[in-house]
mmCIF file of C-alpha atoms in Angstrom:
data_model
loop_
_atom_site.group_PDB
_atom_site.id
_atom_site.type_symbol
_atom_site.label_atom_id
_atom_site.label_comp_id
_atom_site.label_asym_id
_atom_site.label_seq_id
_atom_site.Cartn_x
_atom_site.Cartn_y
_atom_site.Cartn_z
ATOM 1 C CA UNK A 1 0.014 -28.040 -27.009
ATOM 2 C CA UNK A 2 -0.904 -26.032 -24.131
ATOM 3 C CA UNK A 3 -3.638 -27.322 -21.708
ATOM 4 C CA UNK A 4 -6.061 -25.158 -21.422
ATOM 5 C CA UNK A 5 -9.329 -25.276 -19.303
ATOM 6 C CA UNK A 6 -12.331 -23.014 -19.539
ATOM 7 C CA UNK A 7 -13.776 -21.697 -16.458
ATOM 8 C CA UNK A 8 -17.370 -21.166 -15.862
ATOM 9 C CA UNK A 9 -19.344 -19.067 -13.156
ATOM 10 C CA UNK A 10 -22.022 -20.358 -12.650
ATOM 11 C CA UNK A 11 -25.169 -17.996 -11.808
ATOM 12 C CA UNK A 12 -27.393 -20.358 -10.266
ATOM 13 C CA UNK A 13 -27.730 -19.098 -6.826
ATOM 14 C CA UNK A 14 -26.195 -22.567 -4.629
ATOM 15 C CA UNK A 15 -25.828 -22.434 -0.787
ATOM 16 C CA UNK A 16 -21.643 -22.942 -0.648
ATOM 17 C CA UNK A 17 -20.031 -26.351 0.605
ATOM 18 C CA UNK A 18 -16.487 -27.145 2.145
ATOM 19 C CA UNK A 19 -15.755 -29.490 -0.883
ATOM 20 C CA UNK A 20 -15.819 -26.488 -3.096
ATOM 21 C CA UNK A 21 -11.754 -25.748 -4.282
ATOM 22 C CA UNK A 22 -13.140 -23.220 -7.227
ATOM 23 C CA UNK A 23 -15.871 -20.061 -6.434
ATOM 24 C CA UNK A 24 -16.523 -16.850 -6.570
ATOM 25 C CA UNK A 25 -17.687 -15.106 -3.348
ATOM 26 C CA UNK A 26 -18.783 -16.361 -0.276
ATOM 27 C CA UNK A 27 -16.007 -17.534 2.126
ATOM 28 C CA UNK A 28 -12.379 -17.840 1.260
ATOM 29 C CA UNK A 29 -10.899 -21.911 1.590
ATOM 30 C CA UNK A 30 -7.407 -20.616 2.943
ATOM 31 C CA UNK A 31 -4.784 -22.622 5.291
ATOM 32 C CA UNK A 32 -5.675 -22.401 9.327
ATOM 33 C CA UNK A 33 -2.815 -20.168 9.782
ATOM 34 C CA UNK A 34 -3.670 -17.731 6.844
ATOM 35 C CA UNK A 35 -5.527 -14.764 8.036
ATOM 36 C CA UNK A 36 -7.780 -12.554 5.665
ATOM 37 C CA UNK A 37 -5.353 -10.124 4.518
ATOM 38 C CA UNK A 38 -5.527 -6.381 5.188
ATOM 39 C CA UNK A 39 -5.297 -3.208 2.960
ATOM 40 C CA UNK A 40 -1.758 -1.664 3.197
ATOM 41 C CA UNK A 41 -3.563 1.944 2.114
ATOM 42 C CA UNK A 42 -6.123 2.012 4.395
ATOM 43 C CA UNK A 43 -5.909 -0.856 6.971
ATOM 44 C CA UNK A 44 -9.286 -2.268 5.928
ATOM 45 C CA UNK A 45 -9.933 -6.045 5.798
ATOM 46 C CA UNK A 46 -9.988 -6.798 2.309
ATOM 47 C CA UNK A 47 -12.801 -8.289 0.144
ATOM 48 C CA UNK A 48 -12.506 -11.618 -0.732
ATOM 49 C CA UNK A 49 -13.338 -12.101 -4.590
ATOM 50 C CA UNK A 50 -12.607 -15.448 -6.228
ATOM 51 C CA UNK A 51 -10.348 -18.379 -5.515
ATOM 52 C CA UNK A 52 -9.203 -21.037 -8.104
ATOM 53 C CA UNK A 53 -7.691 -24.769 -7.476
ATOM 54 C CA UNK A 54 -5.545 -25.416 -10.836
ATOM 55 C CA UNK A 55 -6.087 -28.644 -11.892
ATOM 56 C CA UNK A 56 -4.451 -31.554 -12.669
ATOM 57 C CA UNK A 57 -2.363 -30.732 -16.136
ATOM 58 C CA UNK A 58 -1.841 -26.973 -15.333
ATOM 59 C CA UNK A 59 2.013 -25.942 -14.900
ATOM 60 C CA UNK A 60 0.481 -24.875 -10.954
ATOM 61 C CA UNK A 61 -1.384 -28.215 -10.748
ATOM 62 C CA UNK A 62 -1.929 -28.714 -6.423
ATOM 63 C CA UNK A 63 -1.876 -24.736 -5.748
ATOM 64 C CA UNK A 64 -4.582 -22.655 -5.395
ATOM 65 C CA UNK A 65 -5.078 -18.995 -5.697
ATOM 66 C CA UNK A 66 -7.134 -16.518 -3.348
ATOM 67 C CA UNK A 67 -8.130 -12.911 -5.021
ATOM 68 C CA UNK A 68 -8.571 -10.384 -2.470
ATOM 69 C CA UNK A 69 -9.129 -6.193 -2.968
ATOM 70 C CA UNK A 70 -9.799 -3.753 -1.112
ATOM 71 C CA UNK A 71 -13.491 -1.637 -1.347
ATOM 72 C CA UNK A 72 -12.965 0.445 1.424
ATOM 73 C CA UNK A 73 -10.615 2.905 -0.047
ATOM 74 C CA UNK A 74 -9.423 4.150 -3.727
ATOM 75 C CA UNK A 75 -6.235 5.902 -4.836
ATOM 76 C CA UNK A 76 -5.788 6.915 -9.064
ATOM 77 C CA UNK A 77 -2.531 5.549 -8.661
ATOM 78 C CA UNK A 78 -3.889 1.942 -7.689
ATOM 79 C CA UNK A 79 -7.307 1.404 -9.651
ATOM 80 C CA UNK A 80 -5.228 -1.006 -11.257
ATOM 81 C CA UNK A 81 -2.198 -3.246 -10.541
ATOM 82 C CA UNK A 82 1.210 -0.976 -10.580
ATOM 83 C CA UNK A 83 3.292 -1.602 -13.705
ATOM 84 C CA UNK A 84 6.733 -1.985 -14.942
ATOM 85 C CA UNK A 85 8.383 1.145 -15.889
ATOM 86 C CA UNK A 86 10.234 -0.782 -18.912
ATOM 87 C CA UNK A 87 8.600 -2.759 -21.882
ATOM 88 C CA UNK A 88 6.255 -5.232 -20.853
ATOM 89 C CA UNK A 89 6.640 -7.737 -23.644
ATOM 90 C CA UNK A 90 9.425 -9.949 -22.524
ATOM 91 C CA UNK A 91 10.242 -8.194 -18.988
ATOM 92 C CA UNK A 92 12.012 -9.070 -16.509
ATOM 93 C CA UNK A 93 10.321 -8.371 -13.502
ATOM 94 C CA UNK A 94 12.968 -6.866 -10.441
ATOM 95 C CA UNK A 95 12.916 -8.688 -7.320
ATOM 96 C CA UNK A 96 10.650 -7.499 -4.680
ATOM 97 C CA UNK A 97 7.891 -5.929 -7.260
ATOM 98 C CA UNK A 98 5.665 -9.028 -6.822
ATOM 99 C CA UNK A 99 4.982 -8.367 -3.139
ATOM 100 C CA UNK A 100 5.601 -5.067 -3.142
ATOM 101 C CA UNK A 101 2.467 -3.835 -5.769
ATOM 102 C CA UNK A 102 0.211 -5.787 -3.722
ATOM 103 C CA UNK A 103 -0.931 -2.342 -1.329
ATOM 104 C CA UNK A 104 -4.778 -2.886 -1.631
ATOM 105 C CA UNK A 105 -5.021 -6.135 -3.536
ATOM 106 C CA UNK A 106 -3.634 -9.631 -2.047
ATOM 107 C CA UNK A 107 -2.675 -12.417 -4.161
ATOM 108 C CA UNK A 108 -2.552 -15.965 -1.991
ATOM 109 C CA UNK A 109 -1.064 -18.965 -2.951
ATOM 110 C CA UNK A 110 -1.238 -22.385 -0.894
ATOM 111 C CA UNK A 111 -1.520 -25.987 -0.924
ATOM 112 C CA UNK A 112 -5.209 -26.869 -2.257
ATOM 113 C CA UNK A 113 -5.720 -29.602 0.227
ATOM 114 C CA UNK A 114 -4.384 -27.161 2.874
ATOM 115 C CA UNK A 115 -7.602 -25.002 2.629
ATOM 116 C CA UNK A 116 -10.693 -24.371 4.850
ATOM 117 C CA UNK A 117 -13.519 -22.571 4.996
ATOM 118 C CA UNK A 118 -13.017 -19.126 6.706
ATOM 119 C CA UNK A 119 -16.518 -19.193 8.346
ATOM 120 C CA UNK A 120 -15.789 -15.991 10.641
ATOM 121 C CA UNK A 121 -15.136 -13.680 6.996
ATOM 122 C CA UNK A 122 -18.083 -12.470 5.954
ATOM 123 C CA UNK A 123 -19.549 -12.475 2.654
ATOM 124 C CA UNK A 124 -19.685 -9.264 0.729
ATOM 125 C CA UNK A 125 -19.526 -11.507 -2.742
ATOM 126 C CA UNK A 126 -22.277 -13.257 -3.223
ATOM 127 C CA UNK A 127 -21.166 -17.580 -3.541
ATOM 128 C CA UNK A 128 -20.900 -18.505 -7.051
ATOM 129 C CA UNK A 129 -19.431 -22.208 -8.234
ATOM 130 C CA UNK A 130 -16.907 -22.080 -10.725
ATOM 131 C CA UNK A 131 -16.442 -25.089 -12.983
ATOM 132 C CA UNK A 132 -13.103 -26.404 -15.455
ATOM 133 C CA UNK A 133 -13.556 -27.904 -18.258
ATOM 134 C CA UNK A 134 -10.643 -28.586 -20.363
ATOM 135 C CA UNK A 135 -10.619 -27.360 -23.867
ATOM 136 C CA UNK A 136 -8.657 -28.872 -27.254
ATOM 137 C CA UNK A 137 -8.527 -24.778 -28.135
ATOM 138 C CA UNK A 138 -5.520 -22.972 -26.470
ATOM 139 C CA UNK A 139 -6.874 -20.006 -28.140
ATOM 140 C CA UNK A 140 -10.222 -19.838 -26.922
ATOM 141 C CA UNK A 141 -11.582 -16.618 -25.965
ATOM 142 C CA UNK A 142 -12.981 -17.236 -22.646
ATOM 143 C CA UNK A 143 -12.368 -17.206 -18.972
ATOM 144 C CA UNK A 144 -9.683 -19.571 -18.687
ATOM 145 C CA UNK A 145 -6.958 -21.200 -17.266
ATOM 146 C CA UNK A 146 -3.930 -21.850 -18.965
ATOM 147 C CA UNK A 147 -4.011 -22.018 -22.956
ATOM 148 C CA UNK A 148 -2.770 -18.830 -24.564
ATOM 149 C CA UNK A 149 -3.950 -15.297 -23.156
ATOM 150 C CA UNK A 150 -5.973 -13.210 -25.684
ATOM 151 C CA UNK A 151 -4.138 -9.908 -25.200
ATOM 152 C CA UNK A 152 -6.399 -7.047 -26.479
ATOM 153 C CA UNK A 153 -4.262 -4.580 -26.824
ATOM 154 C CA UNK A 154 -1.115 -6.233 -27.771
ATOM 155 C CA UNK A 155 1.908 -9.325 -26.263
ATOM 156 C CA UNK A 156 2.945 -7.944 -23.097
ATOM 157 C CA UNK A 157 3.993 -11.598 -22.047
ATOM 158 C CA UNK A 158 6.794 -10.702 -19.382
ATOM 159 C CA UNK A 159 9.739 -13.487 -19.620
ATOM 160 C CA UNK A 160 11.414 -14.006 -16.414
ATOM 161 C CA UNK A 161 11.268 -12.756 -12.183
ATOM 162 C CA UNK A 162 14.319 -11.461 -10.840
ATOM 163 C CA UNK A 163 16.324 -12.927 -14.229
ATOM 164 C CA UNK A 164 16.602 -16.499 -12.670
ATOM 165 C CA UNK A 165 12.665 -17.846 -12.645
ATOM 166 C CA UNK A 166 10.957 -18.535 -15.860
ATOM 167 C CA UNK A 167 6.925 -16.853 -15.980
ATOM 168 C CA UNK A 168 3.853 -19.066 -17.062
ATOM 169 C CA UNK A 169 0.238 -17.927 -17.857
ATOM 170 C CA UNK A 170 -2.213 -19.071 -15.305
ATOM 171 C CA UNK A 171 -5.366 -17.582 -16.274
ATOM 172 C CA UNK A 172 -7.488 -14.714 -17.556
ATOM 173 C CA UNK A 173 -10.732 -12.885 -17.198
ATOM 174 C CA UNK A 174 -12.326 -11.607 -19.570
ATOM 175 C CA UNK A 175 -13.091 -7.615 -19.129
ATOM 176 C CA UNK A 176 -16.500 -6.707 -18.170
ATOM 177 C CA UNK A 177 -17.407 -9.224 -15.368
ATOM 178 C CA UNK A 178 -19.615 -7.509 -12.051
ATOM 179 C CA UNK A 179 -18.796 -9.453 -9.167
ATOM 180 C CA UNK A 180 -22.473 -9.346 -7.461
ATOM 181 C CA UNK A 181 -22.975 -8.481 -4.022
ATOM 182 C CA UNK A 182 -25.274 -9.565 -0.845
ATOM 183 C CA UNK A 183 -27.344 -6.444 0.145
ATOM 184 C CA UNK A 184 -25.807 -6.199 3.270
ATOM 185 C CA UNK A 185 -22.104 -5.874 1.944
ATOM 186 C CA UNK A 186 -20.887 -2.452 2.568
ATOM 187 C CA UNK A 187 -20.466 -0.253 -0.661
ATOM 188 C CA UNK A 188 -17.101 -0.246 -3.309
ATOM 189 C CA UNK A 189 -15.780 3.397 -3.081
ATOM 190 C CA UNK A 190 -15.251 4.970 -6.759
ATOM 191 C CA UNK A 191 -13.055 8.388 -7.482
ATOM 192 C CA UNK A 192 -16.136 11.362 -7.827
ATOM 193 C CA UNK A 193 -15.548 14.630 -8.810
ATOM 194 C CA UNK A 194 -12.474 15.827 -7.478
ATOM 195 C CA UNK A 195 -11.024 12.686 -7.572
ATOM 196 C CA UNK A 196 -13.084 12.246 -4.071
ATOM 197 C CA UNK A 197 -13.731 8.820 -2.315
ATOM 198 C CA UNK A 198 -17.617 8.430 -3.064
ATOM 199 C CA UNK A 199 -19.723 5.297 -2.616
ATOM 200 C CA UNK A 200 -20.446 3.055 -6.203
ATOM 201 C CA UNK A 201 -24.054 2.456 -5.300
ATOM 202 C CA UNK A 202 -23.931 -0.502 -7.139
ATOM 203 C CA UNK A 203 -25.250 -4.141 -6.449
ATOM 204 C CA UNK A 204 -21.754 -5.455 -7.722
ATOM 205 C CA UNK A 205 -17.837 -4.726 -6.668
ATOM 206 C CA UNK A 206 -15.341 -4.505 -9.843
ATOM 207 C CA UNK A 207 -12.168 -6.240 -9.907
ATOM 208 C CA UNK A 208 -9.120 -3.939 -11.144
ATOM 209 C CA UNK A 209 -12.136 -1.416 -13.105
ATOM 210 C CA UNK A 210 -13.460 -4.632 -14.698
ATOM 211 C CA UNK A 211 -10.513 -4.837 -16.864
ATOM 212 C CA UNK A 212 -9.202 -7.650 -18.714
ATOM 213 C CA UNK A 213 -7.026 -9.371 -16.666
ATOM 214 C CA UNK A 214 -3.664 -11.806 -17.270
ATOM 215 C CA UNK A 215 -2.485 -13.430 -14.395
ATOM 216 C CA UNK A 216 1.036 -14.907 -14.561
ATOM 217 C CA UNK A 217 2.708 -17.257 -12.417
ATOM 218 C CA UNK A 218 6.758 -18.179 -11.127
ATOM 219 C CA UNK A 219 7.448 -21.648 -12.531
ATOM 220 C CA UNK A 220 8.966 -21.852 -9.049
ATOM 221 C CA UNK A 221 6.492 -23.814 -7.254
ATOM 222 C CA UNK A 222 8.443 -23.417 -4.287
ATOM 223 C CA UNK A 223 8.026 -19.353 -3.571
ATOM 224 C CA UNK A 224 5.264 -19.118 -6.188
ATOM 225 C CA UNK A 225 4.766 -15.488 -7.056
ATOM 226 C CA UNK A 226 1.453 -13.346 -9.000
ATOM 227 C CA UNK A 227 1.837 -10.916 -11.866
ATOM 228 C CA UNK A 228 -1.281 -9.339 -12.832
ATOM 229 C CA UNK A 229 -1.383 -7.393 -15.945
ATOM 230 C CA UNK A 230 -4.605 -5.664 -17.298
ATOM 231 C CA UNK A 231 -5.927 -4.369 -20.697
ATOM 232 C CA UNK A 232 -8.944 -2.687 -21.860
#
């Protein structure tokens, strides 16, 4: 059976600590030499969003996984992650596409106990702790890591990266979560009329629209790669 562990944000407002692997918000836990990456669009320094440390039965057990996105810019053509032009269920994804889709999002994967706090980033997302607890229910429709993704809209499971390395599911969010914001952290731009950059106005940024989101994972642990899929 397929280990699968629920993950929990919890909204208890906690001031964050160095120990913490798994959060929401607050300051990125990256290696020394990783620097906060920057939007290919628009230059920007990206928001930081949520990081995970899979845990000990999870085909990406030692690795974590930093989320960053831009706010500071918006393009129709990248509200969400770019897509295969071919049939998703079963794909094989072409060299090169997992870095190259990545123009205002940023996918990082490292070492867990490589990480440390970035304390000159600073926090648009507001800190929340994420726990794991492992579930008996592959199924279960949650936020989650590993198990089996609940697809809303349909399999779109992709099979292989550049026909030699197998794909895993690492996790999914379930559509509709606000990531909330400190009242100092600048504004998330959203298309206005005229498909104009206008500011959200919102006390919360939104990951990929708020989608549903599927992340897969290379088997590979050695170049571990990010495939993002959404549904809605």
């Amino acid at each position: 059976m397929t280990v699968c562990y629920t993950l929990t944000i919890e909204e208890s407002e906690v001031i964050q600590s160095p120990t913490e692997d798994s959060f929401v918000g607050g300051q990125p836990k990256l290696p020394f030499e990783h620097e906060i990456p920057c939007c290919r669009d628009c230059g920007a320094e990206q928001s930081f969003f949520f990081q995970v440390a899979f845990p000990e039965k999870h085909v990406w057990c030692g690795r974590s996984m930093a989320v960053f996105m831009c706010t500071a810019c918006v393009e129709e053509e990248t509200l969400i992650p770019r897509m295969l032009n071919a049939p998703l269920l079963g794909a094989d994804i072409p060299a090169g596409f997992l870095d190259d889709y990545q123009t205002n999002f940023r996918i990082l994967i490292f070492e867990s106990s490589r990480g440390v706090l970035k304390t000159t980033y600073q926090e648009r997302v507001k800190f929340k702790r994420i726990s794991l607890v492992e579930t008996d229910d592959p199924k279960r429709n949650d936020h989650k890591l590993g198990g089996e993704p609940n697809w809303l809209l349909g399999d779109e499971t992709p099979n292989t990266y550049n026909s030699t390395q197998r794909m895993a599911f690492l996790m999914q969010l379930l559509e509709g979560y606000m990531f909330e914001i400190g009242s100092d952290a600048p504004q998330q731009l959203k298309l206005g009329l005229g498909t104009v950059p206008v500011p959200m106005n919102k006390p919360f940024y939104r990951l990929f629209l708020k989608n549903q989101l599927y992340f897969f994972g290379t088997v590979d642990q050695d170049h571990p790669l990010v495939y993002i899929l959404t549904q809605v």
